[in-house]
């Protein structure tokens, strides 16, 4: 198993709309193509910036690449993302997302027997 952590730093003014976009657009496409969401969290970094991150689980890096390829070529999904970008204004995206979107991959240090966690 591998885990992907994807992190956004979002202008606090659009956090509600950004989370709605995730739940209505991004999450369904990922799940449709086989991604497994472990969880998604947010924390206020400052009064103006909120960090939002998600942890996803995949069987392997190759599985991740296959799923991402399917999502990026899912025409209905691409159209929904474009509609959201048009709604908030493509020219505003840089102002709303404060830094580059960060993505890294994690490997567990726990044994495969997780019974001790219960």
PDB file of C-alpha atoms in Angstrom:
ATOM      1  CA  UNK A   1       0.000   0.000   0.000  1.00  0.00           C
ATOM      2  CA  UNK A   2       1.002   3.576  -0.572  1.00  0.00           C
ATOM      3  CA  UNK A   3      -0.633   6.730   0.650  1.00  0.00           C
ATOM      4  CA  UNK A   4      -0.873  10.082  -1.089  1.00  0.00           C
ATOM      5  CA  UNK A   5      -1.133  13.290   0.879  1.00  0.00           C
ATOM      6  CA  UNK A   6      -2.465  16.213  -1.131  1.00  0.00           C
ATOM      7  CA  UNK A   7      -2.290  19.631   0.509  1.00  0.00           C
ATOM      8  CA  UNK A   8      -3.842  22.952  -0.464  1.00  0.00           C
ATOM      9  CA  UNK A   9      -3.459  26.365   1.149  1.00  0.00           C
ATOM     10  CA  UNK A  10      -6.727  28.116   0.481  1.00  0.00           C
ATOM     11  CA  UNK A  11      -7.915  31.675   0.986  1.00  0.00           C
ATOM     12  CA  UNK A  12     -10.270  31.499   3.956  1.00  0.00           C
ATOM     13  CA  UNK A  13     -12.926  33.346   1.911  1.00  0.00           C
ATOM     14  CA  UNK A  14     -13.523  30.331  -0.312  1.00  0.00           C
ATOM     15  CA  UNK A  15     -13.040  27.409   2.099  1.00  0.00           C
ATOM     16  CA  UNK A  16     -16.744  26.537   2.162  1.00  0.00           C
ATOM     17  CA  UNK A  17     -16.999  26.628  -1.642  1.00  0.00           C
ATOM     18  CA  UNK A  18     -13.708  24.734  -2.051  1.00  0.00           C
ATOM     19  CA  UNK A  19     -14.904  21.966   0.289  1.00  0.00           C
ATOM     20  CA  UNK A  20     -18.211  21.779  -1.557  1.00  0.00           C
ATOM     21  CA  UNK A  21     -16.306  21.464  -4.859  1.00  0.00           C
ATOM     22  CA  UNK A  22     -14.265  18.625  -3.372  1.00  0.00           C
ATOM     23  CA  UNK A  23     -17.336  16.764  -2.094  1.00  0.00           C
ATOM     24  CA  UNK A  24     -19.462  17.253  -5.206  1.00  0.00           C
ATOM     25  CA  UNK A  25     -16.866  17.108  -8.000  1.00  0.00           C
ATOM     26  CA  UNK A  26     -13.439  15.806  -7.046  1.00  0.00           C
ATOM     27  CA  UNK A  27     -14.333  13.056  -4.572  1.00  0.00           C
ATOM     28  CA  UNK A  28     -16.964  11.293  -6.736  1.00  0.00           C
ATOM     29  CA  UNK A  29     -14.578  11.095  -9.702  1.00  0.00           C
ATOM     30  CA  UNK A  30     -11.765   9.681  -7.585  1.00  0.00           C
ATOM     31  CA  UNK A  31     -14.037   7.085  -5.966  1.00  0.00           C
ATOM     32  CA  UNK A  32     -15.570   6.163  -9.330  1.00  0.00           C
ATOM     33  CA  UNK A  33     -12.143   5.203 -10.639  1.00  0.00           C
ATOM     34  CA  UNK A  34     -10.979   3.320  -7.547  1.00  0.00           C
ATOM     35  CA  UNK A  35      -9.228   5.768  -5.215  1.00  0.00           C
ATOM     36  CA  UNK A  36      -9.803   5.228  -1.499  1.00  0.00           C
ATOM     37  CA  UNK A  37     -10.076   8.299   0.708  1.00  0.00           C
ATOM     38  CA  UNK A  38      -8.689   7.778   4.212  1.00  0.00           C
ATOM     39  CA  UNK A  39      -9.711  11.244   5.387  1.00  0.00           C
ATOM     40  CA  UNK A  40      -9.630  14.960   4.708  1.00  0.00           C
ATOM     41  CA  UNK A  41      -8.887  17.666   7.255  1.00  0.00           C
ATOM     42  CA  UNK A  42      -8.373  21.392   7.524  1.00  0.00           C
ATOM     43  CA  UNK A  43      -6.733  23.775   9.938  1.00  0.00           C
ATOM     44  CA  UNK A  44      -6.522  27.555  10.010  1.00  0.00           C
ATOM     45  CA  UNK A  45      -2.923  28.596   9.386  1.00  0.00           C
ATOM     46  CA  UNK A  46      -3.706  32.270   9.768  1.00  0.00           C
ATOM     47  CA  UNK A  47      -6.900  34.295   9.780  1.00  0.00           C
ATOM     48  CA  UNK A  48      -6.687  34.427   5.981  1.00  0.00           C
ATOM     49  CA  UNK A  49      -5.276  31.018   5.019  1.00  0.00           C
ATOM     50  CA  UNK A  50      -6.627  27.540   5.694  1.00  0.00           C
ATOM     51  CA  UNK A  51      -4.611  24.417   5.015  1.00  0.00           C
ATOM     52  CA  UNK A  52      -6.681  21.541   3.669  1.00  0.00           C
ATOM     53  CA  UNK A  53      -5.245  18.096   3.100  1.00  0.00           C
ATOM     54  CA  UNK A  54      -6.434  14.640   2.192  1.00  0.00           C
ATOM     55  CA  UNK A  55      -4.882  11.213   2.579  1.00  0.00           C
ATOM     56  CA  UNK A  56      -5.633   8.657  -0.128  1.00  0.00           C
ATOM     57  CA  UNK A  57      -4.769   4.936  -0.154  1.00  0.00           C
ATOM     58  CA  UNK A  58      -3.690   2.964  -3.235  1.00  0.00           C
ATOM     59  CA  UNK A  59      -2.527  -0.585  -3.755  1.00  0.00           C
ATOM     60  CA  UNK A  60       0.633   0.670  -5.492  1.00  0.00           C
ATOM     61  CA  UNK A  61       2.075   3.707  -7.243  1.00  0.00           C
ATOM     62  CA  UNK A  62       1.098   2.109 -10.554  1.00  0.00           C
ATOM     63  CA  UNK A  63      -2.506   1.863  -9.358  1.00  0.00           C
ATOM     64  CA  UNK A  64      -2.403   5.547  -8.433  1.00  0.00           C
ATOM     65  CA  UNK A  65      -1.160   6.443 -11.931  1.00  0.00           C
ATOM     66  CA  UNK A  66      -3.916   4.357 -13.562  1.00  0.00           C
ATOM     67  CA  UNK A  67      -6.621   6.013 -11.448  1.00  0.00           C
ATOM     68  CA  UNK A  68      -5.264   9.515 -12.121  1.00  0.00           C
ATOM     69  CA  UNK A  69      -5.189   8.805 -15.848  1.00  0.00           C
ATOM     70  CA  UNK A  70      -8.825   7.698 -15.743  1.00  0.00           C
ATOM     71  CA  UNK A  71      -9.885  10.763 -13.751  1.00  0.00           C
ATOM     72  CA  UNK A  72      -8.060  13.168 -16.077  1.00  0.00           C
ATOM     73  CA  UNK A  73      -9.708  11.626 -19.148  1.00  0.00           C
ATOM     74  CA  UNK A  74     -13.193  11.381 -17.612  1.00  0.00           C
ATOM     75  CA  UNK A  75     -14.933  13.958 -19.811  1.00  0.00           C
ATOM     76  CA  UNK A  76     -17.858  14.550 -17.447  1.00  0.00           C
ATOM     77  CA  UNK A  77     -15.433  15.171 -14.573  1.00  0.00           C
ATOM     78  CA  UNK A  78     -13.281  17.528 -16.661  1.00  0.00           C
ATOM     79  CA  UNK A  79     -16.383  19.517 -17.613  1.00  0.00           C
ATOM     80  CA  UNK A  80     -17.462  19.816 -13.953  1.00  0.00           C
ATOM     81  CA  UNK A  81     -13.989  21.058 -12.958  1.00  0.00           C
ATOM     82  CA  UNK A  82     -14.003  23.592 -15.811  1.00  0.00           C
ATOM     83  CA  UNK A  83     -17.463  24.795 -14.776  1.00  0.00           C
ATOM     84  CA  UNK A  84     -16.209  25.344 -11.208  1.00  0.00           C
ATOM     85  CA  UNK A  85     -13.135  27.207 -12.469  1.00  0.00           C
ATOM     86  CA  UNK A  86     -15.346  29.383 -14.651  1.00  0.00           C
ATOM     87  CA  UNK A  87     -17.638  30.058 -11.677  1.00  0.00           C
ATOM     88  CA  UNK A  88     -14.857  31.283  -9.389  1.00  0.00           C
ATOM     89  CA  UNK A  89     -12.966  32.873 -12.272  1.00  0.00           C
ATOM     90  CA  UNK A  90      -9.854  31.219 -13.663  1.00  0.00           C
ATOM     91  CA  UNK A  91      -8.039  34.513 -13.203  1.00  0.00           C
ATOM     92  CA  UNK A  92      -8.728  34.303  -9.433  1.00  0.00           C
ATOM     93  CA  UNK A  93      -7.382  30.799  -8.856  1.00  0.00           C
ATOM     94  CA  UNK A  94      -3.892  32.065  -8.013  1.00  0.00           C
ATOM     95  CA  UNK A  95      -5.317  34.402  -5.399  1.00  0.00           C
ATOM     96  CA  UNK A  96      -7.453  31.675  -3.819  1.00  0.00           C
ATOM     97  CA  UNK A  97      -4.862  28.902  -3.770  1.00  0.00           C
ATOM     98  CA  UNK A  98      -1.998  30.513  -1.883  1.00  0.00           C
ATOM     99  CA  UNK A  99       0.847  28.138  -2.713  1.00  0.00           C
ATOM    100  CA  UNK A 100       1.391  25.353  -5.140  1.00  0.00           C
ATOM    101  CA  UNK A 101      -0.707  22.319  -4.441  1.00  0.00           C
ATOM    102  CA  UNK A 102       1.603  19.930  -2.617  1.00  0.00           C
ATOM    103  CA  UNK A 103       1.489  16.194  -3.171  1.00  0.00           C
ATOM    104  CA  UNK A 104       3.673  13.559  -1.600  1.00  0.00           C
ATOM    105  CA  UNK A 105       3.595   9.819  -1.136  1.00  0.00           C
ATOM    106  CA  UNK A 106       3.857   8.036   2.180  1.00  0.00           C
ATOM    107  CA  UNK A 107       4.570   4.495   3.252  1.00  0.00           C
ATOM    108  CA  UNK A 108       3.292   3.086   6.516  1.00  0.00           C
ATOM    109  CA  UNK A 109       5.691   2.132   9.264  1.00  0.00           C
ATOM    110  CA  UNK A 110       3.101  -0.077  10.959  1.00  0.00           C
ATOM    111  CA  UNK A 111       3.049  -3.815  10.569  1.00  0.00           C
ATOM    112  CA  UNK A 112       0.418  -5.225   8.241  1.00  0.00           C
ATOM    113  CA  UNK A 113      -1.396  -6.661  11.291  1.00  0.00           C
ATOM    114  CA  UNK A 114      -3.395  -3.654  12.475  1.00  0.00           C
ATOM    115  CA  UNK A 115      -5.300  -5.503  15.225  1.00  0.00           C
ATOM    116  CA  UNK A 116      -3.186  -3.746  17.845  1.00  0.00           C
ATOM    117  CA  UNK A 117      -4.699  -0.410  16.770  1.00  0.00           C
ATOM    118  CA  UNK A 118      -8.213  -1.350  17.830  1.00  0.00           C
TER     119      UNK A 118
END
